[in-house]
Amino acid sequence: MTYPVHTIETAPGAAKEVLAAAQKARGFVPNLYAVMADAPALLKAYLRVGELFDETSFSPTERQIVLLTVSYENSCEYCMAAHSAIAGMQKVPGDVVQAIREGTPITDPKLQALHSFTRSVVASPGRPTDAQAASFLRAGYSRSQILEVVLGVAMKTLSNYTNHLADTPLDDAFAKQRWSKTG
């Protein structure tokens, strides 16, 4: 199935302002937003959920771990590339991003616990075992952060599924971070 990659001019009226704001803030309209513009409510929901995820108690590095992990588990090539680039801009350690991209363990035990727990939430779906939750809590995370992981999973599910349905073309800005799941 294909969807149009809208421009500000071709987008439905309710999405034009959102795309214009993205253009102003980023210098370009990400293709994901341009595809989501076909359903303005989806575009607005995705961006709002992203704003709320930024308000969680997770650090920028931890947030990117959640988003990259969900994208890896869902085999979303677009989001893996985009969030690899964003992680670099946010100074997420390169070895952490590389580990997630390669499907290998993260060397930092607390960050690995976040990665593992996020994987369990996606794989279950939404039904991690008590042992998995206990391991996450023992690593130093809180009960509320379990629910914050759910918020990150919800955010990435919106974009991962959209990208799968639309086969969203990768933006030039993310091309150096192109990714595909091996194995």
PDB file of C-alpha atoms in Angstrom:
ATOM      1  CA  MET A   1       0.000   0.000   0.000  1.00  0.00           C
ATOM      2  CA  THR A   2       1.295   3.465  -0.729  1.00  0.00           C
ATOM      3  CA  TYR A   3       0.419   6.819   0.714  1.00  0.00           C
ATOM      4  CA  PRO A   4       1.338  10.245  -0.591  1.00  0.00           C
ATOM      5  CA  VAL A   5       4.337  11.980   0.897  1.00  0.00           C
ATOM      6  CA  HIS A   6       2.585  15.302   1.317  1.00  0.00           C
ATOM      7  CA  THR A   7       4.121  18.722   1.050  1.00  0.00           C
ATOM      8  CA  ILE A   8       2.776  21.666   2.993  1.00  0.00           C
ATOM      9  CA  GLU A   9       0.840  22.600  -0.145  1.00  0.00           C
ATOM     10  CA  THR A  10      -0.699  19.154  -0.805  1.00  0.00           C
ATOM     11  CA  ALA A  11      -1.488  18.212   2.797  1.00  0.00           C
ATOM     12  CA  PRO A  12      -5.064  18.225   4.048  1.00  0.00           C
ATOM     13  CA  GLY A  13      -5.960  21.554   5.647  1.00  0.00           C
ATOM     14  CA  ALA A  14      -5.730  20.275   9.220  1.00  0.00           C
ATOM     15  CA  ALA A  15      -2.143  19.114   8.648  1.00  0.00           C
ATOM     16  CA  LYS A  16      -0.727  22.137   6.792  1.00  0.00           C
ATOM     17  CA  GLU A  17       0.081  24.129   9.930  1.00  0.00           C
ATOM     18  CA  VAL A  18       1.695  21.102  11.586  1.00  0.00           C
ATOM     19  CA  LEU A  19       3.934  20.455   8.579  1.00  0.00           C
ATOM     20  CA  ALA A  20       4.833  24.146   8.352  1.00  0.00           C
ATOM     21  CA  ALA A  21       5.871  24.100  12.017  1.00  0.00           C
ATOM     22  CA  ALA A  22       8.028  21.016  11.393  1.00  0.00           C
ATOM     23  CA  GLN A  23       9.655  22.732   8.405  1.00  0.00           C
ATOM     24  CA  LYS A  24      10.435  25.778  10.525  1.00  0.00           C
ATOM     25  CA  ALA A  25      11.777  23.778  13.485  1.00  0.00           C
ATOM     26  CA  ARG A  26      13.803  21.169  11.588  1.00  0.00           C
ATOM     27  CA  GLY A  27      14.534  22.782   8.260  1.00  0.00           C
ATOM     28  CA  PHE A  28      12.633  19.988   6.494  1.00  0.00           C
ATOM     29  CA  VAL A  29       9.424  18.006   6.842  1.00  0.00           C
ATOM     30  CA  PRO A  30      10.282  14.416   7.802  1.00  0.00           C
ATOM     31  CA  ASN A  31       8.683  11.953   5.411  1.00  0.00           C
ATOM     32  CA  LEU A  32       6.964  10.245   8.348  1.00  0.00           C
ATOM     33  CA  TYR A  33       5.106  13.468   9.134  1.00  0.00           C
ATOM     34  CA  ALA A  34       4.369  13.981   5.438  1.00  0.00           C
ATOM     35  CA  VAL A  35       2.787  10.520   5.238  1.00  0.00           C
ATOM     36  CA  MET A  36       0.916  10.897   8.538  1.00  0.00           C
ATOM     37  CA  ALA A  37      -0.504  14.170   7.201  1.00  0.00           C
ATOM     38  CA  ASP A  38      -2.940  12.072   5.158  1.00  0.00           C
ATOM     39  CA  ALA A  39      -4.676  11.459   8.516  1.00  0.00           C
ATOM     40  CA  PRO A  40      -4.181  14.763  10.384  1.00  0.00           C
ATOM     41  CA  ALA A  41      -5.461  13.329  13.674  1.00  0.00           C
ATOM     42  CA  LEU A  42      -2.743  10.657  13.547  1.00  0.00           C
ATOM     43  CA  LEU A  43      -0.044  13.246  12.882  1.00  0.00           C
ATOM     44  CA  LYS A  44      -1.233  15.434  15.741  1.00  0.00           C
ATOM     45  CA  ALA A  45      -1.570  12.463  18.101  1.00  0.00           C
ATOM     46  CA  TYR A  46       1.929  11.213  17.284  1.00  0.00           C
ATOM     47  CA  LEU A  47       3.506  14.602  17.911  1.00  0.00           C
ATOM     48  CA  ARG A  48       1.556  15.116  21.139  1.00  0.00           C
ATOM     49  CA  VAL A  49       2.485  11.670  22.456  1.00  0.00           C
ATOM     50  CA  GLY A  50       6.113  12.526  21.648  1.00  0.00           C
ATOM     51  CA  GLU A  51       5.854  15.744  23.659  1.00  0.00           C
ATOM     52  CA  LEU A  52       4.404  13.812  26.587  1.00  0.00           C
ATOM     53  CA  PHE A  53       7.111  11.140  26.346  1.00  0.00           C
ATOM     54  CA  ASP A  54       9.683  13.939  26.576  1.00  0.00           C
ATOM     55  CA  GLU A  55       8.076  14.903  29.910  1.00  0.00           C
ATOM     56  CA  THR A  56       8.677  11.488  31.488  1.00  0.00           C
ATOM     57  CA  SER A  57      11.280  10.869  34.159  1.00  0.00           C
ATOM     58  CA  PHE A  58      13.587   9.174  31.653  1.00  0.00           C
ATOM     59  CA  SER A  59      16.745  10.952  30.519  1.00  0.00           C
ATOM     60  CA  PRO A  60      17.185  11.724  26.810  1.00  0.00           C
ATOM     61  CA  THR A  61      19.437   8.658  26.527  1.00  0.00           C
ATOM     62  CA  GLU A  62      16.859   6.441  28.211  1.00  0.00           C
ATOM     63  CA  ARG A  63      14.076   7.776  26.002  1.00  0.00           C
ATOM     64  CA  GLN A  64      16.073   6.999  22.871  1.00  0.00           C
ATOM     65  CA  ILE A  65      16.781   3.496  24.196  1.00  0.00           C
ATOM     66  CA  VAL A  66      13.038   2.891  24.521  1.00  0.00           C
ATOM     67  CA  LEU A  67      12.285   4.329  21.065  1.00  0.00           C
ATOM     68  CA  LEU A  68      15.127   2.490  19.338  1.00  0.00           C
ATOM     69  CA  THR A  69      14.288  -0.768  21.101  1.00  0.00           C
ATOM     70  CA  VAL A  70      10.640  -0.650  20.039  1.00  0.00           C
ATOM     71  CA  SER A  71      11.670   0.206  16.478  1.00  0.00           C
ATOM     72  CA  TYR A  72      14.171  -2.667  16.449  1.00  0.00           C
ATOM     73  CA  GLU A  73      11.606  -5.139  17.763  1.00  0.00           C
ATOM     74  CA  ASN A  74       9.085  -3.963  15.165  1.00  0.00           C
ATOM     75  CA  SER A  75      11.746  -4.013  12.404  1.00  0.00           C
ATOM     76  CA  CYS A  76      11.034  -0.403  11.454  1.00  0.00           C
ATOM     77  CA  GLU A  77      13.840   0.633   9.135  1.00  0.00           C
ATOM     78  CA  TYR A  78      12.687   4.252   8.949  1.00  0.00           C
ATOM     79  CA  CYS A  79      12.469   4.785  12.721  1.00  0.00           C
ATOM     80  CA  MET A  80      15.739   2.960  13.402  1.00  0.00           C
ATOM     81  CA  ALA A  81      17.534   5.302  11.012  1.00  0.00           C
ATOM     82  CA  ALA A  82      15.743   8.421  12.252  1.00  0.00           C
ATOM     83  CA  HIS A  83      16.255   7.687  15.949  1.00  0.00           C
ATOM     84  CA  SER A  84      19.873   6.657  15.395  1.00  0.00           C
ATOM     85  CA  ALA A  85      20.429  10.126  13.938  1.00  0.00           C
ATOM     86  CA  ILE A  86      18.435  11.810  16.714  1.00  0.00           C
ATOM     87  CA  ALA A  87      20.338   9.818  19.346  1.00  0.00           C
ATOM     88  CA  GLY A  88      23.582  11.164  17.913  1.00  0.00           C
ATOM     89  CA  MET A  89      22.269  14.725  18.141  1.00  0.00           C
ATOM     90  CA  GLN A  90      21.250  14.086  21.752  1.00  0.00           C
ATOM     91  CA  LYS A  91      24.713  12.738  22.632  1.00  0.00           C
ATOM     92  CA  VAL A  92      23.518   9.206  23.374  1.00  0.00           C
ATOM     93  CA  PRO A  93      26.689   7.095  23.667  1.00  0.00           C
ATOM     94  CA  GLY A  94      27.505   5.565  20.303  1.00  0.00           C
ATOM     95  CA  ASP A  95      28.113   2.122  21.779  1.00  0.00           C
ATOM     96  CA  VAL A  96      24.560   2.107  23.193  1.00  0.00           C
ATOM     97  CA  VAL A  97      23.018   2.955  19.823  1.00  0.00           C
ATOM     98  CA  GLN A  98      25.263   0.439  18.065  1.00  0.00           C
ATOM     99  CA  ALA A  99      24.291  -2.336  20.495  1.00  0.00           C
ATOM    100  CA  ILE A 100      20.593  -1.772  19.878  1.00  0.00           C
ATOM    101  CA  ARG A 101      21.081  -1.555  16.100  1.00  0.00           C
ATOM    102  CA  GLU A 102      23.055  -4.826  16.150  1.00  0.00           C
ATOM    103  CA  GLY A 103      20.800  -6.648  18.610  1.00  0.00           C
ATOM    104  CA  THR A 104      23.605  -7.083  21.131  1.00  0.00           C
ATOM    105  CA  PRO A 105      23.627  -6.304  24.870  1.00  0.00           C
ATOM    106  CA  ILE A 106      24.241  -2.787  26.147  1.00  0.00           C
ATOM    107  CA  THR A 107      27.275  -2.779  28.445  1.00  0.00           C
ATOM    108  CA  ASP A 108      25.744  -0.453  31.054  1.00  0.00           C
ATOM    109  CA  PRO A 109      23.654  -2.754  33.315  1.00  0.00           C
ATOM    110  CA  LYS A 110      20.931  -0.204  34.104  1.00  0.00           C
ATOM    111  CA  LEU A 111      20.491   0.790  30.463  1.00  0.00           C
ATOM    112  CA  GLN A 112      20.484  -2.890  29.488  1.00  0.00           C
ATOM    113  CA  ALA A 113      17.689  -3.468  32.018  1.00  0.00           C
ATOM    114  CA  LEU A 114      15.646  -0.724  30.336  1.00  0.00           C
ATOM    115  CA  HIS A 115      16.353  -2.217  26.922  1.00  0.00           C
ATOM    116  CA  SER A 116      15.417  -5.732  28.073  1.00  0.00           C
ATOM    117  CA  PHE A 117      12.241  -4.604  29.795  1.00  0.00           C
ATOM    118  CA  THR A 118      11.144  -2.594  26.758  1.00  0.00           C
ATOM    119  CA  ARG A 119      11.749  -5.639  24.568  1.00  0.00           C
ATOM    120  CA  SER A 120       9.615  -7.739  26.908  1.00  0.00           C
ATOM    121  CA  VAL A 121       6.751  -5.223  26.764  1.00  0.00           C
ATOM    122  CA  VAL A 122       6.773  -5.281  22.951  1.00  0.00           C
ATOM    123  CA  ALA A 123       7.240  -9.039  22.624  1.00  0.00           C
ATOM    124  CA  SER A 124       4.549 -10.008  25.141  1.00  0.00           C
ATOM    125  CA  PRO A 125       2.610  -7.649  23.930  1.00  0.00           C
ATOM    126  CA  GLY A 126       2.151  -5.571  27.042  1.00  0.00           C
ATOM    127  CA  ARG A 127       2.371  -8.567  29.345  1.00  0.00           C
ATOM    128  CA  PRO A 128       5.911  -8.766  30.712  1.00  0.00           C
ATOM    129  CA  THR A 129       6.345 -11.390  33.387  1.00  0.00           C
ATOM    130  CA  ASP A 130       6.552 -10.493  37.053  1.00  0.00           C
ATOM    131  CA  ALA A 131      10.205 -11.556  36.931  1.00  0.00           C
ATOM    132  CA  GLN A 132      10.911  -9.172  34.041  1.00  0.00           C
ATOM    133  CA  ALA A 133       9.247  -6.294  35.889  1.00  0.00           C
ATOM    134  CA  ALA A 134      11.114  -7.158  39.095  1.00  0.00           C
ATOM    135  CA  SER A 135      14.430  -7.161  37.221  1.00  0.00           C
ATOM    136  CA  PHE A 136      13.618  -3.717  35.805  1.00  0.00           C
ATOM    137  CA  LEU A 137      12.803  -2.410  39.290  1.00  0.00           C
ATOM    138  CA  ARG A 138      15.958  -3.959  40.812  1.00  0.00           C
ATOM    139  CA  ALA A 139      18.020  -2.074  38.213  1.00  0.00           C
ATOM    140  CA  GLY A 140      16.879   1.188  39.811  1.00  0.00           C
ATOM    141  CA  TYR A 141      13.760   2.029  37.849  1.00  0.00           C
ATOM    142  CA  SER A 142      10.352   2.763  39.382  1.00  0.00           C
ATOM    143  CA  ARG A 143       6.828   1.421  38.992  1.00  0.00           C
ATOM    144  CA  SER A 144       5.807   4.652  37.250  1.00  0.00           C
ATOM    145  CA  GLN A 145       8.609   4.129  34.745  1.00  0.00           C
ATOM    146  CA  ILE A 146       7.030   0.808  33.784  1.00  0.00           C
ATOM    147  CA  LEU A 147       4.057   2.846  32.581  1.00  0.00           C
ATOM    148  CA  GLU A 148       6.348   5.423  30.965  1.00  0.00           C
ATOM    149  CA  VAL A 149       7.806   2.575  28.894  1.00  0.00           C
ATOM    150  CA  VAL A 150       4.233   1.848  27.766  1.00  0.00           C
ATOM    151  CA  LEU A 151       3.951   5.471  26.618  1.00  0.00           C
ATOM    152  CA  GLY A 152       7.133   5.125  24.549  1.00  0.00           C
ATOM    153  CA  VAL A 153       5.878   1.849  23.088  1.00  0.00           C
ATOM    154  CA  ALA A 154       2.600   3.529  22.133  1.00  0.00           C
ATOM    155  CA  MET A 155       4.431   6.398  20.455  1.00  0.00           C
ATOM    156  CA  LYS A 156       6.634   4.135  18.386  1.00  0.00           C
ATOM    157  CA  THR A 157       3.781   1.795  17.528  1.00  0.00           C
ATOM    158  CA  LEU A 158       2.044   4.727  15.819  1.00  0.00           C
ATOM    159  CA  SER A 159       5.096   5.507  13.702  1.00  0.00           C
ATOM    160  CA  ASN A 160       6.354   1.952  13.157  1.00  0.00           C
ATOM    161  CA  TYR A 161       2.985   0.740  11.915  1.00  0.00           C
ATOM    162  CA  THR A 162       2.499   3.815   9.740  1.00  0.00           C
ATOM    163  CA  ASN A 163       5.909   3.269   8.164  1.00  0.00           C
ATOM    164  CA  HIS A 164       5.143  -0.405   7.551  1.00  0.00           C
ATOM    165  CA  LEU A 165       1.793   0.375   5.929  1.00  0.00           C
ATOM    166  CA  ALA A 166       3.114   3.267   3.840  1.00  0.00           C
ATOM    167  CA  ASP A 167       6.645   2.031   3.115  1.00  0.00           C
ATOM    168  CA  THR A 168       7.767   5.541   4.032  1.00  0.00           C
ATOM    169  CA  PRO A 169      10.853   6.601   2.067  1.00  0.00           C
ATOM    170  CA  LEU A 170      13.866   7.437   4.214  1.00  0.00           C
ATOM    171  CA  ASP A 171      14.756  11.118   4.390  1.00  0.00           C
ATOM    172  CA  ASP A 172      18.175  12.223   3.150  1.00  0.00           C
ATOM    173  CA  ALA A 173      18.819  13.590   6.659  1.00  0.00           C
ATOM    174  CA  PHE A 174      18.739  10.022   8.029  1.00  0.00           C
ATOM    175  CA  ALA A 175      20.380   8.202   5.103  1.00  0.00           C
ATOM    176  CA  LYS A 176      23.752   7.787   6.838  1.00  0.00           C
ATOM    177  CA  GLN A 177      21.957   5.820   9.553  1.00  0.00           C
ATOM    178  CA  ARG A 178      20.141   3.462   7.149  1.00  0.00           C
ATOM    179  CA  TRP A 179      19.387   0.163   8.887  1.00  0.00           C
ATOM    180  CA  SER A 180      17.807  -3.206   8.260  1.00  0.00           C
ATOM    181  CA  LYS A 181      17.332  -6.064  10.675  1.00  0.00           C
ATOM    182  CA  THR A 182      19.567  -9.027  10.007  1.00  0.00           C
ATOM    183  CA  GLY A 183      18.507 -12.461  11.097  1.00  0.00           C
TER     184      GLY A 183
END
